[in-house]
Amino acid sequence: MSCLASCCASLTCGLCSSVASGISKKSARLAYCGLFGLSLIVSWILREVGTPLLEKFPWINTSDGDTHTKEWYQIQAVLRVSLGNFLFFGILSLIMIGIKDQNDKRDSWHHGGWCAKMIIWALLVVLMFFLPNVVISIYETISKFGAGLFLLVQVIILLDGVHTWNDAWVAKDEQKWYVALLAISVGCYLAAFTFSGILFIWFNPSGHDCGLNVFFIVMTMILAFVFAVIALNPSVNGSLLPASVISVYCAYVCYTALSSEPHDYVCNGLHNKSKAVTISTLVLGMLTTVLSVLYSALRAGSSTTFLSPPSSPKSAGKKLLLEGEDVEEGTENKKDIEGRPVSYSYSFFHLIFALASMYSAMLLSGWTSSSESSDLIDVGWTSVWVRICSQWVTAGLYIWTLVAPLLFPDREFF
């Protein structure tokens, strides 16, 4: 038996070492995304099969006479894995504060040491199952605010990405690019309004009073129209492409909100397919979370000044371009001494994953307040209103980016 255990341990270490050695500097960010994806898988597995195990832990199963429900144990499993993940990325975020160039020792910590990182991550997740319930309850409350902050960051990065896309094509100053901008904009608007029409069919069944759903869908269509009117106003330095993309995003958020309504709600047109929706919601939710985190992490420090370290190429690029060849030669000579500046903020990079850990916990637990069956993922009125509020915040931020230069002409907006 001991021989078998030794063999398993050696195989595990060998696998860990081979995986760690295959991670280079260029693939480090993808490796962090893979680790985050692994945490989602672990959360889901423990959520489905971990209840009998948690019931055996006396510090978790502390009910006196009253037996905890299966849903309560599922939420405990999800929150404890999330807390371990949050601590892992949160600690890394604090350690990486202030890194400006690659000569900093912490740069190698960010890109290397993967075998140790995997072990530390696993230990943190395991240790969370030995904490008392009161700690998890506190983390549950904090996670709701952290998840909201994560959604806000996603909105800001989406707006920044859309504006960057539009500016890049306009800067080419060629007719074919203007035609492409117009075609994509019109296509996005057609998609947004068509999808909104489909939502009327799905979530406003005949014979039922579904005023709330109608309000959500009509508001989505009104927002799309308002985006276009403001963006095309001559006094506003706007463009139709960002307006159309944000309109599609708002329509999608409206769909996710309506599909999160309780499945016994008569206005939820998908309630007759509850099991299929459960599986698709889980897969789509986990996939979109991983992709959004990946996008956020890859764009960290690459588009907005406050996310970039002071010495990054983003903040120093214009100055270097204005300097002559002599300065360029001097830079080459000093490169080995000063080190190359980092291309993105490592601290913000890990902060995104820490917040995403909270968001994923809310996604898998239905924001910890769902009265639906424990077999359903992210279903309940709390999920509905979180998404609707996210849509309204997105609309407000986008409109603000358009009208702010008019309201404050003396200020310069980036």
PDB file of C-alpha atoms in Angstrom, residues 6-152:
ATOM      1  CA  SER A   6       4.705   6.499  -3.219  1.00  0.00           C
ATOM      2  CA  CYS A   7       4.159   5.715  -6.890  1.00  0.00           C
ATOM      3  CA  CYS A   8       1.051   7.912  -7.008  1.00  0.00           C
ATOM      4  CA  ALA A   9       2.890  10.753  -5.280  1.00  0.00           C
ATOM      5  CA  SER A  10       5.822  10.525  -7.676  1.00  0.00           C
ATOM      6  CA  LEU A  11       3.504  10.447 -10.691  1.00  0.00           C
ATOM      7  CA  THR A  12       1.621  13.488  -9.377  1.00  0.00           C
ATOM      8  CA  CYS A  13       4.847  15.420  -8.803  1.00  0.00           C
ATOM      9  CA  GLY A  14       6.086  14.412 -12.230  1.00  0.00           C
ATOM     10  CA  LEU A  15       2.880  15.588 -13.869  1.00  0.00           C
ATOM     11  CA  CYS A  16       2.987  18.851 -11.928  1.00  0.00           C
ATOM     12  CA  SER A  17       6.620  19.426 -12.919  1.00  0.00           C
ATOM     13  CA  SER A  18       5.972  18.681 -16.598  1.00  0.00           C
ATOM     14  CA  VAL A  19       2.997  21.042 -16.696  1.00  0.00           C
ATOM     15  CA  ALA A  20       4.916  23.758 -14.838  1.00  0.00           C
ATOM     16  CA  SER A  21       7.948  23.464 -17.103  1.00  0.00           C
ATOM     17  CA  GLY A  22       5.756  23.846 -20.163  1.00  0.00           C
ATOM     18  CA  ILE A  23       4.467  27.249 -19.040  1.00  0.00           C
ATOM     19  CA  SER A  24       6.504  30.090 -20.514  1.00  0.00           C
ATOM     20  CA  LYS A  25       6.273  33.810 -19.935  1.00  0.00           C
ATOM     21  CA  LYS A  26       3.999  34.208 -22.942  1.00  0.00           C
ATOM     22  CA  SER A  27       1.611  31.490 -21.766  1.00  0.00           C
ATOM     23  CA  ALA A  28       1.559  32.454 -18.074  1.00  0.00           C
ATOM     24  CA  ARG A  29      -1.634  34.457 -18.410  1.00  0.00           C
ATOM     25  CA  LEU A  30      -3.359  31.558 -20.134  1.00  0.00           C
ATOM     26  CA  ALA A  31      -2.118  29.257 -17.363  1.00  0.00           C
ATOM     27  CA  TYR A  32      -3.769  31.471 -14.749  1.00  0.00           C
ATOM     28  CA  CYS A  33      -6.975  31.321 -16.786  1.00  0.00           C
ATOM     29  CA  GLY A  34      -6.653  27.526 -16.864  1.00  0.00           C
ATOM     30  CA  LEU A  35      -6.228  27.439 -13.082  1.00  0.00           C
ATOM     31  CA  PHE A  36      -9.297  29.613 -12.679  1.00  0.00           C
ATOM     32  CA  GLY A  37     -11.237  27.295 -15.000  1.00  0.00           C
ATOM     33  CA  LEU A  38     -10.112  24.341 -12.893  1.00  0.00           C
ATOM     34  CA  SER A  39     -11.528  26.038  -9.806  1.00  0.00           C
ATOM     35  CA  LEU A  40     -14.902  26.339 -11.542  1.00  0.00           C
ATOM     36  CA  ILE A  41     -14.855  22.637 -12.384  1.00  0.00           C
ATOM     37  CA  VAL A  42     -13.945  21.721  -8.790  1.00  0.00           C
ATOM     38  CA  SER A  43     -16.745  23.970  -7.496  1.00  0.00           C
ATOM     39  CA  TRP A  44     -19.270  22.363  -9.788  1.00  0.00           C
ATOM     40  CA  ILE A  45     -18.189  18.789  -8.937  1.00  0.00           C
ATOM     41  CA  LEU A  46     -18.316  19.427  -5.174  1.00  0.00           C
ATOM     42  CA  ARG A  47     -21.627  21.197  -5.607  1.00  0.00           C
ATOM     43  CA  GLU A  48     -23.103  18.100  -7.222  1.00  0.00           C
ATOM     44  CA  VAL A  49     -21.529  15.296  -5.186  1.00  0.00           C
ATOM     45  CA  GLY A  50     -19.999  16.889  -2.069  1.00  0.00           C
ATOM     46  CA  THR A  51     -23.062  17.052   0.177  1.00  0.00           C
ATOM     47  CA  PRO A  52     -22.594  13.612   1.842  1.00  0.00           C
ATOM     48  CA  LEU A  53     -18.962  14.498   2.597  1.00  0.00           C
ATOM     49  CA  LEU A  54     -19.750  17.905   4.124  1.00  0.00           C
ATOM     50  CA  GLU A  55     -22.412  16.338   6.340  1.00  0.00           C
ATOM     51  CA  LYS A  56     -19.668  14.353   8.089  1.00  0.00           C
ATOM     52  CA  PHE A  57     -17.726  17.485   9.111  1.00  0.00           C
ATOM     53  CA  PRO A  58     -18.951  18.471  12.615  1.00  0.00           C
ATOM     54  CA  TRP A  59     -17.701  22.063  12.257  1.00  0.00           C
ATOM     55  CA  ILE A  60     -19.832  22.416   9.107  1.00  0.00           C
ATOM     56  CA  ASN A  61     -22.842  20.310  10.092  1.00  0.00           C
ATOM     57  CA  THR A  62     -23.558  22.224  13.305  1.00  0.00           C
ATOM     58  CA  SER A  63     -27.342  22.077  13.108  1.00  0.00           C
ATOM     59  CA  ASP A  64     -28.956  21.364  16.461  1.00  0.00           C
ATOM     60  CA  GLY A  65     -32.048  19.365  15.660  1.00  0.00           C
ATOM     61  CA  ASP A  66     -32.663  21.204  12.387  1.00  0.00           C
ATOM     62  CA  THR A  67     -31.118  19.439   9.429  1.00  0.00           C
ATOM     63  CA  HIS A  68     -29.534  21.581   6.757  1.00  0.00           C
ATOM     64  CA  THR A  69     -30.950  21.246   3.263  1.00  0.00           C
ATOM     65  CA  LYS A  70     -29.037  19.857   0.319  1.00  0.00           C
ATOM     66  CA  GLU A  71     -28.964  23.351  -1.204  1.00  0.00           C
ATOM     67  CA  TRP A  72     -27.244  24.729   1.923  1.00  0.00           C
ATOM     68  CA  TYR A  73     -24.425  22.189   1.653  1.00  0.00           C
ATOM     69  CA  GLN A  74     -24.067  22.907  -2.069  1.00  0.00           C
ATOM     70  CA  ILE A  75     -23.675  26.614  -1.361  1.00  0.00           C
ATOM     71  CA  GLN A  76     -21.116  25.827   1.344  1.00  0.00           C
ATOM     72  CA  ALA A  77     -19.027  23.781  -1.086  1.00  0.00           C
ATOM     73  CA  VAL A  78     -19.098  26.504  -3.739  1.00  0.00           C
ATOM     74  CA  LEU A  79     -18.263  29.311  -1.292  1.00  0.00           C
ATOM     75  CA  ARG A  80     -15.359  27.443   0.288  1.00  0.00           C
ATOM     76  CA  VAL A  81     -13.699  26.686  -3.049  1.00  0.00           C
ATOM     77  CA  SER A  82     -14.319  30.284  -4.089  1.00  0.00           C
ATOM     78  CA  LEU A  83     -12.739  31.605  -0.875  1.00  0.00           C
ATOM     79  CA  GLY A  84      -9.603  29.533  -1.438  1.00  0.00           C
ATOM     80  CA  ASN A  85      -9.403  30.794  -5.012  1.00  0.00           C
ATOM     81  CA  PHE A  86     -10.000  34.377  -3.882  1.00  0.00           C
ATOM     82  CA  LEU A  87      -7.223  34.196  -1.286  1.00  0.00           C
ATOM     83  CA  PHE A  88      -4.795  32.726  -3.828  1.00  0.00           C
ATOM     84  CA  PHE A  89      -5.293  35.484  -6.390  1.00  0.00           C
ATOM     85  CA  GLY A  90      -5.802  38.184  -3.754  1.00  0.00           C
ATOM     86  CA  ILE A  91      -2.451  37.416  -2.125  1.00  0.00           C
ATOM     87  CA  LEU A  92      -0.748  37.430  -5.530  1.00  0.00           C
ATOM     88  CA  SER A  93      -2.373  40.786  -6.301  1.00  0.00           C
ATOM     89  CA  LEU A  94      -0.979  42.305  -3.091  1.00  0.00           C
ATOM     90  CA  ILE A  95       2.480  40.827  -3.699  1.00  0.00           C
ATOM     91  CA  MET A  96       2.615  42.237  -7.245  1.00  0.00           C
ATOM     92  CA  ILE A  97       1.792  45.835  -6.315  1.00  0.00           C
ATOM     93  CA  GLY A  98       4.326  48.313  -7.681  1.00  0.00           C
ATOM     94  CA  ILE A  99       6.168  46.127 -10.216  1.00  0.00           C
ATOM     95  CA  LYS A 100       7.481  48.430 -12.950  1.00  0.00           C
ATOM     96  CA  ASP A 101      10.179  46.479 -14.791  1.00  0.00           C
ATOM     97  CA  GLN A 102      11.213  42.901 -15.428  1.00  0.00           C
ATOM     98  CA  ASN A 103      14.301  43.171 -13.215  1.00  0.00           C
ATOM     99  CA  ASP A 104      12.027  43.077 -10.185  1.00  0.00           C
ATOM    100  CA  LYS A 105      12.325  39.689  -8.473  1.00  0.00           C
ATOM    101  CA  ARG A 106       8.563  39.486  -8.261  1.00  0.00           C
ATOM    102  CA  ASP A 107       8.372  39.367 -12.054  1.00  0.00           C
ATOM    103  CA  SER A 108       9.742  35.818 -11.921  1.00  0.00           C
ATOM    104  CA  TRP A 109       7.210  34.988  -9.213  1.00  0.00           C
ATOM    105  CA  HIS A 110       4.428  36.037 -11.556  1.00  0.00           C
ATOM    106  CA  HIS A 111       5.672  33.981 -14.504  1.00  0.00           C
ATOM    107  CA  GLY A 112       7.340  31.031 -12.775  1.00  0.00           C
ATOM    108  CA  GLY A 113       7.141  28.700  -9.804  1.00  0.00           C
ATOM    109  CA  TRP A 114       4.101  26.911 -11.127  1.00  0.00           C
ATOM    110  CA  CYS A 115       4.606  23.690  -9.232  1.00  0.00           C
ATOM    111  CA  ALA A 116       4.627  25.624  -5.941  1.00  0.00           C
ATOM    112  CA  LYS A 117       1.644  27.721  -7.043  1.00  0.00           C
ATOM    113  CA  MET A 118      -0.451  24.651  -7.836  1.00  0.00           C
ATOM    114  CA  ILE A 119       0.352  23.146  -4.442  1.00  0.00           C
ATOM    115  CA  ILE A 120      -0.429  26.408  -2.606  1.00  0.00           C
ATOM    116  CA  TRP A 121      -3.688  26.790  -4.515  1.00  0.00           C
ATOM    117  CA  ALA A 122      -4.742  23.222  -3.660  1.00  0.00           C
ATOM    118  CA  LEU A 123      -3.811  23.691   0.019  1.00  0.00           C
ATOM    119  CA  LEU A 124      -5.773  26.934   0.275  1.00  0.00           C
ATOM    120  CA  VAL A 125      -8.869  25.301  -1.223  1.00  0.00           C
ATOM    121  CA  VAL A 126      -8.597  22.316   1.133  1.00  0.00           C
ATOM    122  CA  LEU A 127      -8.002  24.495   4.210  1.00  0.00           C
ATOM    123  CA  MET A 128     -11.189  26.442   3.520  1.00  0.00           C
ATOM    124  CA  PHE A 129     -13.192  23.307   4.366  1.00  0.00           C
ATOM    125  CA  PHE A 130     -11.802  23.464   7.919  1.00  0.00           C
ATOM    126  CA  LEU A 131     -13.060  26.999   8.608  1.00  0.00           C
ATOM    127  CA  PRO A 132     -16.129  27.608  10.784  1.00  0.00           C
ATOM    128  CA  ASN A 133     -19.402  28.521   9.115  1.00  0.00           C
ATOM    129  CA  VAL A 134     -19.337  32.091  10.439  1.00  0.00           C
ATOM    130  CA  VAL A 135     -16.279  32.878   8.298  1.00  0.00           C
ATOM    131  CA  ILE A 136     -18.029  31.541   5.201  1.00  0.00           C
ATOM    132  CA  SER A 137     -21.129  33.593   6.025  1.00  0.00           C
ATOM    133  CA  ILE A 138     -19.026  36.758   6.140  1.00  0.00           C
ATOM    134  CA  TYR A 139     -17.367  35.846   2.850  1.00  0.00           C
ATOM    135  CA  GLU A 140     -20.797  35.187   1.333  1.00  0.00           C
ATOM    136  CA  THR A 141     -21.886  38.740   2.117  1.00  0.00           C
ATOM    137  CA  ILE A 142     -18.649  40.260   0.829  1.00  0.00           C
ATOM    138  CA  SER A 143     -18.858  38.158  -2.341  1.00  0.00           C
ATOM    139  CA  LYS A 144     -22.085  39.846  -3.399  1.00  0.00           C
ATOM    140  CA  PHE A 145     -20.327  43.212  -3.473  1.00  0.00           C
ATOM    141  CA  GLY A 146     -17.200  41.725  -5.084  1.00  0.00           C
ATOM    142  CA  ALA A 147     -19.303  40.091  -7.799  1.00  0.00           C
ATOM    143  CA  GLY A 148     -21.015  43.406  -8.485  1.00  0.00           C
ATOM    144  CA  LEU A 149     -17.624  45.095  -8.762  1.00  0.00           C
ATOM    145  CA  PHE A 150     -16.513  42.387 -11.200  1.00  0.00           C
ATOM    146  CA  LEU A 151     -19.545  43.070 -13.404  1.00  0.00           C
ATOM    147  CA  LEU A 152     -18.745  46.799 -13.292  1.00  0.00           C
TER     148      LEU A 152
END
